PDB file of C-alpha atoms in Angstrom:
ATOM      1  CA  MET C 131     -13.393 -95.305  11.464  1.00 45.00           C
ATOM      2  CA  ALA C 132     -11.922 -92.357   9.638  1.00 47.00           C
ATOM      3  CA  SER C 133     -11.113 -92.719   5.986  1.00 48.00           C
ATOM      4  CA  ARG C 134      -7.457 -92.837   5.127  1.00 53.00           C
ATOM      5  CA  ASN C 135      -7.974 -90.725   1.990  1.00 52.00           C
ATOM      6  CA  PRO C 136      -9.858 -87.555   3.004  1.00 51.00           C
ATOM      7  CA  VAL C 137     -11.639 -85.753   0.189  1.00 49.00           C
ATOM      8  CA  ARG C 138      -9.675 -82.696  -1.019  1.00 51.00           C
ATOM      9  CA  ASP C 139     -11.528 -79.326  -0.884  1.00 51.00           C
ATOM     10  CA  THR C 140     -11.624 -78.452  -4.610  1.00 50.00           C
ATOM     11  CA  THR C 141     -12.891 -74.935  -3.884  1.00 50.00           C
ATOM     12  CA  LEU C 142      -9.455 -73.786  -2.898  1.00 49.00           C
ATOM     13  CA  PRO C 143      -7.089 -72.727  -5.621  1.00 52.00           C
ATOM     14  CA  PRO C 144      -4.211 -74.967  -6.331  1.00 53.00           C
ATOM     15  CA  SER C 145      -0.944 -74.196  -4.738  1.00 51.00           C
ATOM     16  CA  GLY C 146       0.666 -71.114  -6.310  1.00 51.00           C
ATOM     17  CA  MET C 147      -2.645 -69.651  -7.554  1.00 51.00           C
ATOM     18  CA  GLY C 148      -4.248 -66.398  -6.461  1.00 50.00           C
ATOM     19  CA  PRO C 149      -7.795 -65.936  -5.234  1.00 52.00           C
ATOM     20  CA  THR C 150      -9.054 -65.627  -8.784  1.00 48.00           C
ATOM     21  CA  GLY C 151      -7.496 -68.836  -9.853  1.00 52.00           C
ATOM     22  CA  LEU C 152      -4.760 -67.082 -11.767  1.00 47.00           C
ATOM     23  CA  ALA C 153      -1.089 -67.262 -11.139  1.00 52.00           C
ATOM     24  CA  PRO C 154       0.351 -63.990  -9.770  1.00 52.00           C
ATOM     25  CA  SER C 155       1.962 -63.238 -13.090  1.00 53.00           C
ATOM     26  CA  GLY C 156      -1.339 -63.819 -14.955  1.00 57.00           C
ATOM     27  CA  LEU C 157      -3.195 -61.658 -12.452  1.00 56.00           C
ATOM     28  CA  GLY C 158      -0.822 -58.771 -13.075  1.00 57.00           C
ATOM     29  CA  GLU C 159      -1.200 -59.093 -16.792  1.00 61.00           C
ATOM     30  CA  ARG C 160      -4.975 -59.141 -16.470  1.00 61.00           C
ATOM     31  CA  LEU C 161      -4.938 -56.132 -14.165  1.00 54.00           C
ATOM     32  CA  PHE C 162      -2.675 -54.274 -16.622  1.00 55.00           C
ATOM     33  CA  GLU C 163      -5.075 -55.068 -19.459  1.00 60.00           C
ATOM     34  CA  VAL C 164      -8.044 -53.807 -17.438  1.00 54.00           C
ATOM     35  CA  LEU C 165      -6.268 -50.606 -16.471  1.00 53.00           C
ATOM     36  CA  GLY C 166      -5.183 -50.119 -20.070  1.00 58.00           C
ATOM     37  CA  SER C 167      -8.787 -50.512 -21.202  1.00 64.00           C
ATOM     38  CA  VAL C 168      -9.932 -47.963 -18.630  1.00 60.00           C
ATOM     39  CA  ARG C 169      -7.300 -45.465 -19.748  1.00 65.00           C
ATOM     40  CA  PHE C 170      -8.293 -46.062 -23.365  1.00 60.00           C
ATOM     41  CA  LEU C 171     -11.955 -45.526 -22.541  1.00 63.00           C
ATOM     42  CA  MET C 172     -11.134 -42.345 -20.610  1.00 68.00           C
ATOM     43  CA  ARG C 173      -9.057 -41.010 -23.491  1.00 69.00           C
ATOM     44  CA  ALA C 174     -11.714 -41.989 -26.032  1.00 64.00           C
ATOM     45  CA  SER C 175     -14.406 -40.346 -23.901  1.00 70.00           C
ATOM     46  CA  GLY C 176     -12.313 -37.179 -23.619  1.00 70.00           C
ATOM     47  CA  VAL C 177     -11.710 -37.065 -27.369  1.00 68.00           C
ATOM     48  CA  ALA C 178     -15.390 -37.686 -28.050  1.00 71.00           C
ATOM     49  CA  PHE C 179     -16.356 -34.938 -25.607  1.00 73.00           C
ATOM     50  CA  ILE C 180     -13.986 -32.468 -27.276  1.00 81.00           C
ATOM     51  CA  VAL C 181     -15.305 -33.430 -30.729  1.00 76.00           C
ATOM     52  CA  VAL C 182     -18.917 -32.989 -29.608  1.00 74.00           C
ATOM     53  CA  VAL C 183     -18.211 -29.620 -27.948  1.00 74.00           C
ATOM     54  CA  ASN C 184     -16.326 -28.354 -31.008  1.00 77.00           C
ATOM     55  CA  ALA C 185     -19.135 -29.567 -33.271  1.00 78.00           C
ATOM     56  CA  MET C 186     -21.689 -27.721 -31.167  1.00 79.00           C
ATOM     57  CA  ILE C 187     -19.573 -24.558 -31.226  1.00 81.00           C
ATOM     58  CA  GLY C 188     -19.079 -24.887 -34.978  1.00 77.00           C
ATOM     59  CA  TYR C 189     -22.800 -25.387 -35.528  1.00 75.00           C
ATOM     60  CA  GLY C 190     -23.570 -22.324 -33.416  1.00 77.00           C
ATOM     61  CA  VAL C 191     -21.074 -20.217 -35.387  1.00 80.00           C
ATOM     62  CA  TRP C 192     -22.470 -21.517 -38.698  1.00 78.00           C
ATOM     63  CA  GLN C 193     -26.022 -20.831 -37.567  1.00 75.00           C
ATOM     64  CA  ARG C 194     -25.166 -17.275 -36.523  1.00 79.00           C
ATOM     65  CA  HIS C 195     -23.312 -16.757 -39.797  1.00 73.00           C
ATOM     66  CA  ALA C 196     -26.291 -18.063 -41.792  1.00 73.00           C
ATOM     67  CA  GLU C 197     -28.645 -15.795 -39.854  1.00 74.00           C
ATOM     68  CA  ALA C 198     -26.331 -12.825 -40.478  1.00 75.00           C
ATOM     69  CA  VAL C 199     -26.193 -13.631 -44.212  1.00 77.00           C
ATOM     70  CA  HIS C 200     -29.971 -13.982 -44.442  1.00 73.00           C
ATOM     71  CA  GLY C 201     -30.391 -10.745 -42.499  1.00 73.00           C
ATOM     72  CA  ALA C 202     -28.011  -8.922 -44.828  1.00 74.00           C
ATOM     73  CA  GLU C 203     -29.846 -10.294 -47.869  1.00 77.00           C
ATOM     74  CA  ARG C 204     -33.192  -9.151 -46.474  1.00 75.00           C
ATOM     75  CA  SER C 205     -31.770  -5.707 -45.709  1.00 74.00           C
ATOM     76  CA  THR C 206     -30.314  -5.434 -49.219  1.00 76.00           C
ATOM     77  CA  ARG C 207     -33.621  -6.441 -50.836  1.00 78.00           C
ATOM     78  CA  ASN C 208     -35.523  -3.992 -48.657  1.00 75.00           C
ATOM     79  CA  LEU C 209     -33.059  -1.203 -49.438  1.00 68.00           C
ATOM     80  CA  ALA C 210     -33.255  -1.929 -53.171  1.00 71.00           C
ATOM     81  CA  ARG C 211     -37.042  -1.873 -53.002  1.00 77.00           C
ATOM     82  CA  ILE C 212     -37.010   1.423 -51.107  1.00 72.00           C
ATOM     83  CA  LEU C 213     -34.584   2.994 -53.581  1.00 67.00           C
ATOM     84  CA  GLU C 214     -36.648   1.750 -56.512  1.00 75.00           C
ATOM     85  CA  GLU C 215     -39.841   3.190 -55.046  1.00 82.00           C
ATOM     86  CA  GLN C 216     -38.086   6.469 -54.297  1.00 80.00           C
ATOM     87  CA  ALA C 217     -36.732   6.664 -57.855  1.00 78.00           C
ATOM     88  CA  VAL C 218     -40.192   6.012 -59.305  1.00 85.00           C
ATOM     89  CA  ARG C 219     -41.737   8.696 -57.094  1.00 89.00           C
ATOM     90  CA  THR C 220     -39.012  11.165 -58.068  1.00 88.00           C
ATOM     91  CA  VAL C 221     -39.461  10.542 -61.801  1.00 91.00           C
ATOM     92  CA  PHE C 222     -43.240  10.816 -61.515  1.00 94.00           C
ATOM     93  CA  SER C 223     -42.982  14.055 -59.510  1.00 93.00           C
ATOM     94  CA  VAL C 224     -40.458  15.602 -61.916  1.00 94.00           C
ATOM     95  CA  ASP C 225     -42.614  14.686 -64.920  1.00 94.00           C
ATOM     96  CA  LEU C 226     -45.633  16.394 -63.371  1.00 95.00           C
ATOM     97  CA  LEU C 227     -43.567  19.441 -62.460  1.00 95.00           C
ATOM     98  CA  LEU C 228     -42.152  19.834 -65.996  1.00 96.00           C
ATOM     99  CA  SER C 229     -45.566  19.355 -67.591  1.00 95.00           C
ATOM    100  CA  ASP C 230     -47.006  22.038 -65.326  1.00 95.00           C
ATOM    101  CA  LEU C 231     -44.035  24.309 -65.986  1.00 96.00           C
ATOM    102  CA  VAL C 232     -44.541  24.051 -69.745  1.00 95.00           C
ATOM    103  CA  THR C 233     -48.196  25.034 -69.280  1.00 94.00           C
ATOM    104  CA  VAL C 234     -47.214  28.050 -67.171  1.00 95.00           C
ATOM    105  CA  LEU C 235     -44.548  29.171 -69.664  1.00 95.00           C
ATOM    106  CA  ASP C 236     -47.072  29.010 -72.500  1.00 94.00           C
ATOM    107  CA  THR C 237     -49.024  31.838 -70.866  1.00 94.00           C
ATOM    108  CA  HIS C 238     -46.257  33.708 -69.022  1.00 95.00           C
ATOM    109  CA  PRO C 239     -45.624  37.148 -70.620  1.00 94.00           C
ATOM    110  CA  GLN C 240     -41.875  37.030 -69.953  1.00 95.00           C
ATOM    111  CA  ALA C 241     -41.263  33.379 -70.755  1.00 94.00           C
ATOM    112  CA  ARG C 242     -39.141  34.276 -73.796  1.00 93.00           C
ATOM    113  CA  THR C 243     -37.402  37.228 -72.180  1.00 93.00           C
ATOM    114  CA  MET C 244     -33.921  36.054 -71.234  1.00 91.00           C
ATOM    115  CA  ALA C 245     -33.199  36.106 -67.487  1.00 91.00           C
ATOM    116  CA  ALA C 246     -36.563  37.605 -66.574  1.00 94.00           C
ATOM    117  CA  PRO C 247     -36.657  37.949 -62.747  1.00 94.00           C
ATOM    118  CA  SER C 248     -40.240  36.700 -62.508  1.00 94.00           C
ATOM    119  CA  VAL C 249     -39.414  33.518 -64.402  1.00 95.00           C
ATOM    120  CA  ASN C 250     -36.263  33.015 -62.332  1.00 94.00           C
ATOM    121  CA  ALA C 251     -38.316  33.276 -59.151  1.00 94.00           C
ATOM    122  CA  LEU C 252     -40.828  30.802 -60.580  1.00 95.00           C
ATOM    123  CA  LEU C 253     -38.081  28.286 -61.346  1.00 96.00           C
ATOM    124  CA  ARG C 254     -36.541  28.604 -57.877  1.00 94.00           C
ATOM    125  CA  ASN C 255     -39.953  28.075 -56.335  1.00 94.00           C
ATOM    126  CA  ARG C 256     -40.603  24.916 -58.357  1.00 93.00           C
ATOM    127  CA  ARG C 257     -37.064  23.636 -57.803  1.00 93.00           C
ATOM    128  CA  ASP C 258     -37.420  23.832 -54.027  1.00 92.00           C
ATOM    129  CA  ALA C 259     -40.663  21.828 -54.151  1.00 89.00           C
ATOM    130  CA  ILE C 260     -38.788  18.595 -54.945  1.00 88.00           C
ATOM    131  CA  GLY C 261     -35.675  17.803 -52.931  1.00 84.00           C
ATOM    132  CA  PRO C 262     -33.543  15.904 -55.493  1.00 90.00           C
ATOM    133  CA  ILE C 263     -33.802  18.710 -58.081  1.00 93.00           C
ATOM    134  CA  SER C 264     -30.634  20.777 -58.125  1.00 91.00           C
ATOM    135  CA  GLY C 265     -31.693  23.066 -60.975  1.00 93.00           C
ATOM    136  CA  LEU C 266     -34.382  23.941 -63.517  1.00 95.00           C
ATOM    137  CA  ILE C 267     -33.512  25.301 -66.951  1.00 95.00           C
ATOM    138  CA  VAL C 268     -35.557  26.789 -69.787  1.00 96.00           C
ATOM    139  CA  VAL C 269     -33.853  26.494 -73.184  1.00 96.00           C
ATOM    140  CA  ASP C 270     -35.063  28.108 -76.426  1.00 95.00           C
ATOM    141  CA  GLU C 271     -35.174  26.487 -79.874  1.00 95.00           C
ATOM    142  CA  GLN C 272     -31.623  27.664 -80.631  1.00 94.00           C
ATOM    143  CA  GLY C 273     -30.205  25.784 -77.621  1.00 94.00           C
ATOM    144  CA  ARG C 274     -29.590  28.976 -75.610  1.00 93.00           C
ATOM    145  CA  VAL C 275     -30.352  29.099 -71.886  1.00 93.00           C
ATOM    146  CA  LEU C 276     -33.193  31.572 -71.286  1.00 94.00           C
ATOM    147  CA  HIS C 277     -33.637  30.962 -67.572  1.00 94.00           C
ATOM    148  CA  HIS C 278     -31.790  29.008 -64.885  1.00 92.00           C
ATOM    149  CA  SER C 279     -32.971  28.557 -61.306  1.00 93.00           C
ATOM    150  CA  ALA C 280     -29.385  28.725 -60.017  1.00 86.00           C
ATOM    151  CA  ASP C 281     -28.466  31.987 -61.738  1.00 84.00           C
ATOM    152  CA  SER C 282     -30.504  35.146 -62.322  1.00 85.00           C
ATOM    153  CA  SER C 283     -28.114  35.990 -65.194  1.00 85.00           C
ATOM    154  CA  PRO C 284     -27.292  32.614 -66.772  1.00 84.00           C
ATOM    155  CA  PRO C 285     -24.252  32.448 -69.046  1.00 79.00           C
ATOM    156  CA  ALA C 286     -24.837  31.856 -72.738  1.00 78.00           C
ATOM    157  CA  PHE C 287     -24.413  28.093 -72.737  1.00 80.00           C
ATOM    158  CA  ASP C 288     -24.914  26.343 -76.069  1.00 88.00           C
ATOM    159  CA  LEU C 289     -26.890  23.182 -75.327  1.00 90.00           C
ATOM    160  CA  THR C 290     -27.611  22.024 -78.880  1.00 92.00           C
ATOM    161  CA  ASN C 291     -25.239  19.067 -78.441  1.00 90.00           C
ATOM    162  CA  ARG C 292     -26.973  17.876 -75.279  1.00 91.00           C
ATOM    163  CA  PRO C 293     -29.056  14.698 -75.795  1.00 92.00           C
ATOM    164  CA  TYR C 294     -31.880  16.050 -73.620  1.00 92.00           C
ATOM    165  CA  PHE C 295     -32.214  18.952 -76.104  1.00 94.00           C
ATOM    166  CA  ALA C 296     -31.563  17.104 -79.376  1.00 93.00           C
ATOM    167  CA  ALA C 297     -34.016  14.300 -78.531  1.00 91.00           C
ATOM    168  CA  HIS C 298     -36.961  16.732 -78.418  1.00 93.00           C
ATOM    169  CA  ARG C 299     -35.760  18.890 -81.299  1.00 91.00           C
ATOM    170  CA  ASP C 300     -35.578  15.848 -83.576  1.00 88.00           C
ATOM    171  CA  GLU C 301     -39.085  14.662 -82.726  1.00 79.00           C
ATOM    172  CA  GLY C 302     -40.639  17.060 -85.220  1.00 69.00           C
ATOM    173  CA  ALA C 303     -44.106  18.112 -84.109  1.00 63.00           C
ATOM    174  CA  SER C 304     -44.638  15.130 -81.787  1.00 70.00           C
ATOM    175  CA  ASP C 305     -44.278  15.193 -78.037  1.00 75.00           C
ATOM    176  CA  GLY C 306     -42.173  12.258 -76.912  1.00 76.00           C
ATOM    177  CA  GLY C 307     -42.966  12.835 -73.257  1.00 90.00           C
ATOM    178  CA  LEU C 308     -40.333  12.782 -70.537  1.00 93.00           C
ATOM    179  CA  HIS C 309     -36.732  12.247 -71.635  1.00 94.00           C
ATOM    180  CA  ILE C 310     -34.324  10.858 -69.025  1.00 93.00           C
ATOM    181  CA  GLY C 311     -30.664  11.251 -69.917  1.00 92.00           C
ATOM    182  CA  ALA C 312     -27.449   9.732 -68.644  1.00 91.00           C
ATOM    183  CA  PRO C 313     -25.515  11.570 -65.917  1.00 91.00           C
ATOM    184  CA  VAL C 314     -23.614  14.576 -67.311  1.00 88.00           C
ATOM    185  CA  PRO C 315     -21.181  17.109 -65.808  1.00 86.00           C
ATOM    186  CA  SER C 316     -23.002  20.102 -64.389  1.00 82.00           C
ATOM    187  CA  MET C 317     -22.169  23.421 -66.094  1.00 74.00           C
ATOM    188  CA  ALA C 318     -23.507  25.445 -63.173  1.00 71.00           C
ATOM    189  CA  PHE C 319     -21.685  23.420 -60.498  1.00 74.00           C
ATOM    190  CA  PRO C 320     -18.275  22.280 -61.837  1.00 79.00           C
ATOM    191  CA  GLY C 321     -17.036  18.951 -60.495  1.00 84.00           C
ATOM    192  CA  THR C 322     -20.518  17.528 -59.988  1.00 87.00           C
ATOM    193  CA  TYR C 323     -22.802  15.350 -62.088  1.00 91.00           C
ATOM    194  CA  VAL C 324     -26.537  15.608 -62.643  1.00 93.00           C
ATOM    195  CA  ILE C 325     -29.190  13.459 -64.311  1.00 94.00           C
ATOM    196  CA  PRO C 326     -31.168  15.559 -66.826  1.00 95.00           C
ATOM    197  CA  MET C 327     -34.893  15.012 -67.294  1.00 96.00           C
ATOM    198  CA  SER C 328     -36.552  17.136 -69.955  1.00 96.00           C
ATOM    199  CA  ARG C 329     -39.829  17.869 -71.714  1.00 96.00           C
ATOM    200  CA  ARG C 330     -40.519  19.556 -75.020  1.00 95.00           C
ATOM    201  CA  TRP C 331     -41.707  23.159 -75.133  1.00 95.00           C
ATOM    202  CA  SER C 332     -43.711  24.017 -78.252  1.00 93.00           C
ATOM    203  CA  HIS C 333     -45.006  27.132 -80.006  1.00 91.00           C
ATOM    204  CA  PRO C 334     -48.806  27.504 -80.273  1.00 89.00           C
ATOM    205  CA  ASP C 335     -48.658  26.100 -83.812  1.00 89.00           C
ATOM    206  CA  GLY C 336     -46.782  22.992 -82.596  1.00 88.00           C
ATOM    207  CA  ARG C 337     -43.315  23.983 -83.800  1.00 90.00           C
ATOM    208  CA  PHE C 338     -40.368  23.196 -81.543  1.00 93.00           C
ATOM    209  CA  ALA C 339     -39.773  26.092 -79.105  1.00 94.00           C
ATOM    210  CA  GLY C 340     -37.160  24.575 -76.812  1.00 95.00           C
ATOM    211  CA  VAL C 341     -37.106  22.385 -73.700  1.00 96.00           C
ATOM    212  CA  VAL C 342     -37.573  22.626 -69.969  1.00 97.00           C
ATOM    213  CA  VAL C 343     -35.002  20.640 -68.032  1.00 96.00           C
ATOM    214  CA  ALA C 344     -34.818  19.379 -64.448  1.00 96.00           C
ATOM    215  CA  LEU C 345     -31.315  18.515 -63.243  1.00 94.00           C
ATOM    216  CA  ILE C 346     -31.488  15.743 -60.646  1.00 94.00           C
ATOM    217  CA  ASN C 347     -28.833  15.262 -58.013  1.00 89.00           C
ATOM    218  CA  PRO C 348     -28.041  11.504 -58.100  1.00 82.00           C
ATOM    219  CA  LEU C 349     -26.717  11.428 -54.503  1.00 70.00           C
TER     220      LEU C 349
END
């Protein structure tokens, strides 16, 4: 005999509930929350992606900038080293040239004859042996120009006030070696500057006889 009170199927949602067990209004709210979370995650992912891409681009730019800076520093150090070595070689070469020139003048028969063509030719020859030299000058003990490589008839310049002359004149009988002066205006080439390097020229008895000067083009 059938029971008068059949057992209710509790697996079915109560009347007015959806398949999930939520009322239609609750289901909509839940769905809205889920969709909102998805949109938030999509926006957050997009922002994160943009931030990561921009960071990578910024790092690449910084890295290239750092490499460029390091490269420029290396180039500057190398250039400074090259210029320093070139300057040392130039000074050494000029010192040897002036020392040799003093020796030649000591025995040259026309060394003290003003504007002697043979001495002028000698100076031009020695000048052309070293590129940076723009001129060679022989000055007597009175500060008068005896010979100039740039002029076979040099004007009567008075060089007694020039440091490269006075430094050797005031040494007495000693030889102070090579004197390197500060850049000065060139008398032979107006509007230009030269760096004078000079050596003492002495009489056989050691008295001051003048100086030999190399004028170096600083460019």
